[in-house]
Short mmCIF file of C-alpha atoms and ligand atoms in Angstrom, two decimals:
data_model
loop_
_atom_site.label_atom_id
_atom_site.label_comp_id
_atom_site.label_asym_id
_atom_site.label_seq_id
_atom_site.Cartn_x
_atom_site.Cartn_y
_atom_site.Cartn_z
CA MET A 1 -8.33 4.54 -30.76
CA ILE A 2 -11.09 1.99 -29.70
CA PHE A 3 -13.54 3.44 -27.37
CA GLU A 4 -16.76 2.20 -25.75
CA GLN A 5 -18.83 3.82 -22.91
CA ILE A 6 -20.99 1.44 -20.97
CA ALA A 7 -23.87 3.26 -18.85
CA THR A 8 -25.32 1.22 -16.16
CA GLY A 9 -28.07 3.05 -14.36
CA GLY A 10 -26.42 6.46 -13.55
CA CYS A 11 -22.65 4.90 -13.64
CA GLN A 12 -20.68 5.27 -16.77
CA SER A 13 -17.50 3.02 -17.22
CA TYR A 14 -15.14 3.06 -20.06
CA LEU A 15 -13.23 0.73 -22.47
CA ILE A 16 -10.46 2.30 -24.28
CA GLY A 17 -7.69 0.73 -26.30
CA CYS A 18 -5.06 1.38 -28.97
CA ALA A 19 -6.32 0.20 -32.37
CA ASP A 20 -2.69 -0.48 -33.53
CA THR A 21 -1.16 -2.64 -30.42
CA CYS A 22 -4.52 -3.97 -29.05
CA ALA A 23 -3.78 -3.01 -25.65
CA GLY A 24 -6.82 -1.77 -23.71
CA ALA A 25 -7.78 -0.39 -20.10
CA LEU A 26 -11.15 -0.65 -18.36
CA ILE A 27 -11.90 2.69 -16.28
CA ASP A 28 -14.53 2.42 -13.33
CA PRO A 29 -15.80 -1.10 -14.15
CA GLU A 30 -19.11 -2.01 -12.27
CA THR A 31 -20.09 -5.42 -10.99
CA SER A 32 -22.98 -6.20 -12.79
CA GLN A 33 -21.55 -5.71 -16.00
CA VAL A 34 -18.68 -7.89 -16.04
CA ASP A 35 -19.49 -10.10 -18.75
CA ARG A 36 -20.48 -7.03 -21.09
CA TYR A 37 -16.76 -5.86 -20.57
CA LEU A 38 -15.44 -8.83 -21.40
CA GLY A 39 -17.52 -9.44 -24.49
CA LEU A 40 -16.93 -5.94 -25.81
CA ALA A 41 -13.13 -6.32 -25.14
CA ALA A 42 -13.32 -9.54 -27.08
CA ARG A 43 -15.26 -8.28 -29.92
CA ASP A 44 -12.91 -5.23 -30.39
CA GLY A 45 -9.91 -7.40 -30.02
CA LEU A 46 -8.45 -5.74 -27.14
CA ARG A 47 -6.14 -7.38 -24.42
CA ILE A 48 -7.25 -5.52 -21.25
CA ARG A 49 -4.01 -4.60 -19.18
CA PHE A 50 -5.22 -2.20 -16.98
CA VAL A 51 -8.24 -2.00 -14.84
CA ILE A 52 -8.61 1.60 -13.46
CA ASP A 53 -10.82 3.20 -10.82
CA THR A 54 -10.83 6.77 -10.62
CA HIS A 55 -11.72 6.90 -6.89
CA THR A 56 -13.09 5.06 -4.08
CA HIS A 57 -16.76 4.39 -5.02
CA ALA A 58 -19.23 5.01 -2.61
CA ASP A 59 -22.35 4.23 -4.78
CA HIS A 60 -21.33 1.18 -6.80
CA PHE A 61 -19.75 -2.24 -6.47
CA SER A 62 -16.25 -2.04 -8.25
CA ALA A 63 -15.51 -4.73 -10.69
CA SER A 64 -11.93 -3.94 -10.75
CA ARG A 65 -10.37 -6.77 -8.78
CA ARG A 66 -12.38 -9.58 -10.19
CA LEU A 67 -11.74 -8.50 -13.67
CA ALA A 68 -8.05 -8.12 -13.01
CA GLU A 69 -7.64 -11.64 -11.68
CA ARG A 70 -9.82 -13.10 -14.74
CA LEU A 71 -7.81 -11.07 -17.69
CA GLY A 72 -4.23 -11.28 -15.83
CA ALA A 73 -4.39 -7.27 -15.79
CA MET A 74 -3.07 -4.71 -13.50
CA THR A 75 -5.44 -2.91 -10.82
CA VAL A 76 -4.51 0.79 -11.20
CA MET A 77 -5.66 3.58 -8.32
CA HIS A 78 -4.28 6.75 -7.24
CA ARG A 79 -1.65 6.26 -4.47
CA ALA A 80 -3.96 8.03 -1.73
CA SER A 81 -6.32 4.89 -2.28
CA PRO A 82 -7.28 2.82 1.01
CA ALA A 83 -7.82 -0.20 -0.96
CA PRO A 84 -5.38 -2.90 -0.41
CA GLY A 85 -3.75 -5.01 -3.14
CA ILE A 86 -3.69 -2.44 -6.01
CA SER A 87 -0.93 -3.66 -8.40
CA MET A 88 0.09 -0.10 -9.64
CA ARG A 89 -0.69 2.93 -7.62
CA VAL A 90 -0.18 6.23 -9.78
CA ASP A 91 0.34 9.83 -8.96
CA ASP A 92 -0.20 13.40 -10.31
CA GLY A 93 1.87 13.87 -13.47
CA GLU A 94 2.44 10.08 -14.46
CA SER A 95 0.98 8.58 -17.50
CA ILE A 96 -0.63 4.95 -18.12
CA VAL A 97 0.74 3.62 -21.43
CA LEU A 98 -1.67 1.77 -23.63
CA GLY A 99 0.22 0.95 -26.80
CA LYS A 100 0.55 4.24 -28.58
CA LEU A 101 -1.98 5.92 -26.19
CA ARG A 102 -1.29 7.75 -22.99
CA LEU A 103 -3.71 8.54 -20.25
CA GLN A 104 -2.13 11.27 -17.80
CA VAL A 105 -2.90 11.03 -14.18
CA LEU A 106 -4.04 14.16 -12.75
CA HIS A 107 -4.67 13.96 -9.02
CA THR A 108 -7.85 15.89 -8.25
CA PRO A 109 -8.94 15.54 -4.52
CA GLY A 110 -12.03 16.97 -3.50
CA HIS A 111 -15.04 14.26 -4.13
CA THR A 112 -12.70 11.88 -2.36
CA ALA A 113 -9.12 12.31 -1.47
CA ASP A 114 -8.12 9.47 -3.98
CA SER A 115 -9.80 11.04 -6.83
CA MET A 116 -8.09 11.35 -10.03
CA CYS A 117 -8.99 12.26 -13.43
CA LEU A 118 -7.27 10.75 -16.72
CA ALA A 119 -6.61 12.79 -19.66
CA GLY A 120 -6.00 11.24 -23.33
CA GLU A 121 -5.24 13.34 -26.50
CA ASP A 122 -8.89 14.54 -27.13
CA ARG A 123 -10.80 13.40 -24.00
CA VAL A 124 -10.37 13.56 -20.15
CA PHE A 125 -12.13 10.99 -17.95
CA THR A 126 -13.21 13.13 -14.92
CA GLY A 127 -14.50 10.31 -12.56
CA ASP A 128 -16.57 12.14 -10.02
CA THR A 129 -14.34 15.18 -9.87
CA LEU A 130 -16.60 17.04 -12.71
CA LEU A 131 -19.93 16.16 -14.09
CA ILE A 132 -22.05 17.27 -16.82
CA GLY A 133 -23.73 19.98 -15.37
CA GLY A 134 -22.49 19.23 -11.62
CA THR A 135 -19.66 17.97 -9.74
CA GLY A 136 -18.98 15.17 -7.39
CA ARG A 137 -20.39 15.66 -3.65
CA THR A 138 -17.91 16.49 -1.05
CA ASP A 139 -19.92 15.21 2.14
CA LEU A 140 -18.90 11.66 1.84
CA PRO A 141 -15.84 9.97 3.58
CA SER A 142 -12.49 11.77 2.61
CA GLY A 143 -14.76 14.56 0.60
CA ASP A 144 -13.24 17.99 0.95
CA PRO A 145 -14.96 21.07 -0.69
CA GLU A 146 -11.67 23.33 -0.43
CA ALA A 147 -9.67 20.72 -2.07
CA LEU A 148 -12.47 20.25 -4.95
CA TYR A 149 -12.04 23.73 -5.38
CA ASP A 150 -8.40 23.71 -6.24
CA SER A 151 -8.70 20.58 -8.20
CA LEU A 152 -11.26 21.99 -10.45
CA PHE A 153 -10.29 25.80 -10.94
CA GLY A 154 -6.34 25.08 -10.37
CA LYS A 155 -6.04 22.13 -12.54
CA LEU A 156 -8.76 20.38 -14.43
CA LEU A 157 -10.68 23.58 -15.74
CA ALA A 158 -7.32 24.89 -17.03
CA LEU A 159 -7.05 22.11 -19.54
CA ASP A 160 -7.74 22.60 -23.40
CA PRO A 161 -11.47 24.05 -23.54
CA ALA A 162 -11.92 21.50 -26.42
CA LEU A 163 -11.15 18.40 -24.47
CA LEU A 164 -14.16 16.03 -24.31
CA VAL A 165 -15.60 15.34 -20.68
CA TYR A 166 -16.32 11.84 -19.75
CA PRO A 167 -17.60 11.32 -16.12
CA ALA A 168 -17.97 8.33 -13.87
CA HIS A 169 -21.85 9.44 -13.97
CA ASP A 170 -24.82 10.96 -15.57
CA TYR A 171 -28.30 10.51 -14.43
CA LYS A 172 -29.83 11.86 -17.57
CA GLY A 173 -28.52 9.69 -20.33
CA ARG A 174 -25.98 12.18 -21.72
CA SER A 175 -22.86 10.85 -22.94
CA HIS A 176 -20.12 13.59 -22.99
CA SER A 177 -19.68 17.25 -22.79
CA THR A 178 -16.46 19.36 -23.15
CA ILE A 179 -14.23 21.23 -20.38
CA GLY A 180 -15.35 24.66 -22.49
CA ALA A 181 -18.92 23.66 -22.21
CA GLU A 182 -18.91 22.99 -18.38
CA ILE A 183 -17.07 26.24 -17.59
CA GLU A 184 -19.75 28.07 -19.53
CA ASN A 185 -23.07 26.14 -18.41
CA ASN A 186 -22.27 24.08 -15.42
CA PRO A 187 -23.95 25.75 -12.50
CA ARG A 188 -21.86 24.56 -9.84
CA LEU A 189 -18.71 26.09 -11.76
CA GLN A 190 -20.50 29.66 -11.62
CA GLN A 191 -19.34 30.01 -8.15
CA ARG A 192 -15.77 31.01 -9.08
CA GLU A 193 -14.54 32.46 -5.72
CA ARG A 194 -13.30 30.05 -3.12
CA ALA A 195 -15.47 30.76 -0.20
CA ALA A 196 -18.60 30.87 -2.28
CA PHE A 197 -17.89 27.51 -4.02
CA VAL A 198 -17.20 25.98 -0.71
CA GLN A 199 -20.38 27.36 0.97
CA MET A 200 -22.47 26.17 -2.03
CA MET A 201 -20.89 22.47 -1.42
CA LYS A 202 -21.49 22.62 2.08
CA SER A 203 -25.18 23.37 2.00
CA LEU A 204 -26.15 21.03 -0.76
CA ASP A 205 -27.86 18.70 1.69
CA LEU A 206 -27.90 15.35 -0.66
CA SER A 207 -29.43 12.16 0.63
CA MET A 208 -26.91 9.49 1.04
CA PRO A 209 -26.41 6.86 -1.94
CA THR A 210 -27.92 3.77 -1.68
CA HIS A 211 -25.58 0.77 -0.24
CA LEU A 212 -23.23 3.35 0.76
CA THR A 213 -21.67 1.17 3.74
CA GLU A 214 -21.32 -1.84 1.79
CA ALA A 215 -19.91 -0.04 -1.28
CA LEU A 216 -17.56 1.54 0.76
CA ARG A 217 -16.70 -1.59 2.72
CA THR A 218 -16.10 -3.72 -0.23
CA ASN A 219 -14.41 -1.14 -2.26
CA MET A 220 -12.03 -0.20 0.25
CA SER A 221 -11.22 -3.85 1.33
CA GLY A 222 -11.73 -5.76 -1.79
CA GLY A 223 -14.29 -7.85 0.16
CA LYS A 224 -17.42 -9.36 -0.91
CA THR A 225 -20.85 -7.96 -1.14
CA VAL A 226 -23.76 -9.97 0.54
CA ALA A 227 -25.14 -10.77 -2.77
CA ARG A 228 -22.06 -12.38 -3.91
CA LEU A 229 -21.53 -14.23 -0.77
CA LEU A 230 -25.19 -15.46 -1.28
CA ALA A 231 -24.83 -16.25 -4.78
CA GLU A 232 -21.42 -17.98 -4.38
CA ALA A 233 -23.03 -20.19 -1.54
CA GLY A 234 -26.14 -20.90 -3.79
CA ALA A 235 -23.81 -22.27 -6.37
CA THR A 236 -22.17 -25.06 -4.25
CA VAL A 237 -25.45 -26.66 -2.64
CA PRO A 238 -28.58 -28.44 -4.26
CA PHE A 239 -32.03 -27.18 -3.33
CA MET A 240 -35.22 -28.98 -2.58
CA SER A 241 -38.65 -27.40 -3.39
CA LEU A 242 -41.22 -26.82 -0.67
CA ALA A 243 -43.73 -29.41 -2.20
CA GLU A 244 -40.74 -32.13 -2.67
CA LEU A 245 -40.14 -31.55 1.07
CA LYS A 246 -43.59 -31.64 2.10
CA SER A 247 -44.35 -35.08 0.46
CA ARG A 248 -41.25 -36.17 1.96
CA VAL A 249 -42.32 -35.01 5.51
CA GLU A 250 -45.81 -36.48 5.12
CA ILE A 251 -44.48 -40.12 4.32
CA HIS A 252 -42.15 -39.54 7.29
CA GLU A 253 -39.11 -40.31 5.23
CA ASP A 254 -36.41 -41.55 7.71
CA ASP A 255 -33.35 -40.82 5.85
CA LEU A 256 -33.79 -36.87 5.69
CA ILE A 257 -32.96 -34.82 8.66
CA VAL A 258 -34.98 -31.38 8.39
CA LEU A 259 -32.52 -28.94 10.27
CA ASP A 260 -34.20 -25.71 11.17
CA VAL A 261 -31.37 -23.02 11.79
CA ARG A 262 -33.54 -20.20 12.88
CA GLU A 263 -33.19 -19.07 16.66
CA ARG A 264 -35.37 -21.13 19.20
CA ASP A 265 -38.15 -18.62 19.47
CA ALA A 266 -38.95 -18.79 16.10
CA TYR A 267 -38.68 -22.55 15.88
CA GLU A 268 -40.84 -23.05 19.02
CA ALA A 269 -43.46 -20.75 17.21
CA ALA A 270 -44.02 -23.00 14.35
CA HIS A 271 -41.59 -25.60 12.68
CA ILE A 272 -41.89 -28.16 9.88
CA PRO A 273 -42.95 -31.33 12.15
CA GLY A 274 -40.06 -33.54 12.81
CA ALA A 275 -37.54 -30.44 12.35
CA ARG A 276 -34.66 -30.41 14.61
CA LEU A 277 -33.11 -27.02 15.98
CA LEU A 278 -29.52 -26.05 15.47
CA PRO A 279 -29.24 -22.16 15.16
CA ARG A 280 -27.09 -20.99 12.55
CA GLY A 281 -24.69 -19.02 15.17
CA GLN A 282 -24.20 -22.31 16.74
CA LEU A 283 -23.83 -24.72 13.74
CA GLU A 284 -19.90 -25.29 13.73
CA LEU A 285 -19.62 -25.61 17.63
CA ARG A 286 -22.57 -28.16 17.61
CA VAL A 287 -22.21 -29.98 14.51
CA ASN A 288 -20.28 -32.94 16.04
CA GLN A 289 -22.31 -33.41 18.63
CA ASP A 290 -25.73 -32.98 16.79
CA LEU A 291 -24.92 -34.28 13.47
CA PRO A 292 -22.70 -37.44 14.12
CA ASP A 293 -23.29 -39.23 10.90
CA PRO A 294 -21.87 -37.09 8.13
CA THR A 295 -23.42 -39.44 5.57
CA ARG A 296 -26.98 -38.41 6.02
CA ARG A 297 -28.96 -36.35 4.07
CA ILE A 298 -29.43 -32.93 5.73
CA LEU A 299 -31.79 -30.42 4.63
CA ALA A 300 -31.36 -26.89 6.17
CA CYS A 301 -34.16 -24.23 6.36
CA CYS A 302 -34.59 -20.99 7.70
CA GLU A 303 -37.09 -18.11 7.70
CA LEU A 304 -36.49 -16.69 4.00
CA GLY A 305 -34.10 -19.12 2.40
CA TYR A 306 -30.71 -17.04 2.57
CA ILE A 307 -29.20 -18.41 5.99
CA SER A 308 -30.26 -21.99 5.07
CA THR A 309 -28.28 -21.63 1.93
CA LEU A 310 -25.16 -20.46 3.99
CA ALA A 311 -25.77 -23.05 6.49
CA ALA A 312 -26.04 -25.76 3.88
CA SER A 313 -22.97 -24.37 2.16
CA THR A 314 -21.13 -24.59 5.51
CA LEU A 315 -22.17 -27.90 6.33
CA ARG A 316 -20.98 -29.32 2.65
CA GLU A 317 -17.78 -27.43 3.56
CA MET A 318 -17.63 -29.55 6.78
CA GLY A 319 -17.87 -32.85 5.06
CA PHE A 320 -21.68 -33.11 5.04
CA GLN A 321 -21.80 -34.12 1.31
CA HIS A 322 -25.58 -34.77 1.34
CA ALA A 323 -26.35 -31.11 2.91
CA VAL A 324 -29.19 -29.62 0.65
CA ALA A 325 -30.91 -26.24 1.38
CA LEU A 326 -34.53 -25.48 1.24
CA ASP A 327 -35.67 -23.57 -1.89
CA GLY A 328 -37.62 -21.19 0.05
CA GLY A 329 -38.16 -20.56 3.80
CA MET A 330 -40.83 -20.93 6.37
CA LYS A 331 -42.52 -18.02 5.57
CA ALA A 332 -43.35 -19.36 2.08
CA TRP A 333 -44.08 -22.65 3.94
CA ARG A 334 -46.73 -21.24 6.07
CA GLU A 335 -48.25 -19.28 3.45
CA SER A 336 -48.48 -22.52 1.27
CA GLY A 337 -50.53 -23.90 4.04
CA TYR A 338 -48.17 -26.64 4.67
CA PRO A 339 -48.39 -28.42 7.96
CA THR A 340 -46.22 -26.95 11.05
CA LYS A 341 -45.76 -27.93 14.55
CA ALA A 342 -45.08 -25.50 17.93
CA GLY A 343 -43.12 -26.41 20.54
CA ARG A 344 -40.24 -28.88 21.06
CA GLU A 345 -39.82 -31.95 19.27
CA PRO A 346 -39.42 -34.92 21.33
FE1 FE2 B 401 -17.98 8.72 -6.44
#
């Protein structure tokens, strides 16, 4: 068996494969580690066939869809998952076959309704159902402490005590545990009576994970994170530095249109001398009237440099082939002491 554990902050993902046939799978991959997974799979000579999420994650951005597209692999989740476009939905009692390896699916709802554990010969990937010295929380969308009790005491903890436990999280740098060690030492598992366990889970009072809404939105829909949207726009446009623009403004360069895409009040408070106002929200609808010549060089600027990147990318998409974004924004422009003008332009 080929096996790699990849830790990212508190998140754990796994690469597992059959050494005889080179068939492999990734479990709970995270977007920031895409190059690492690809590198490890290549180094280990594995052909990734399955990219598996143990549940709908609320605390990290799943890379499953991207990796599956790139590798020609199947995305795998439990059949209760709300995510669209999953190529293989699985259920309790089924196995995912990796050459000579088998990963058996245990449906273990509780942390989420679509949580599952994957049991191999000597180890079990427990997702967020069972952590080292803890369990997944049950207070996020589709969480259910009663279901977690049944999944743990009725199913997962009944497995061979010698099985190695590899969870989806560990915040203390630990690699793994065993079912037996968890039964003995895990504080949450000492509440073996249903009502006491449920009461304990309901009174944990945990803070919400950062990026909760964005993680659920993107993981449940296959949509894009804000960071990815900005990165993709930034990869399609050139940028001009603040100093370069200043020198061009000072000589009143005629063939450059500076387009301020902020709202009117921000523009009238202070804008780059000669800049035109066209708020981002009106860009598509007013572009033909305000920018009749698509061959002009148009430089988009905004307060921080993000919205102007999106605006420049949209302009390029609409056929303004010389659209550019300011490398920075009006905030940095003002802080550099560069010239500004208040009110409207003639
Ligand atoms: Fe989770």
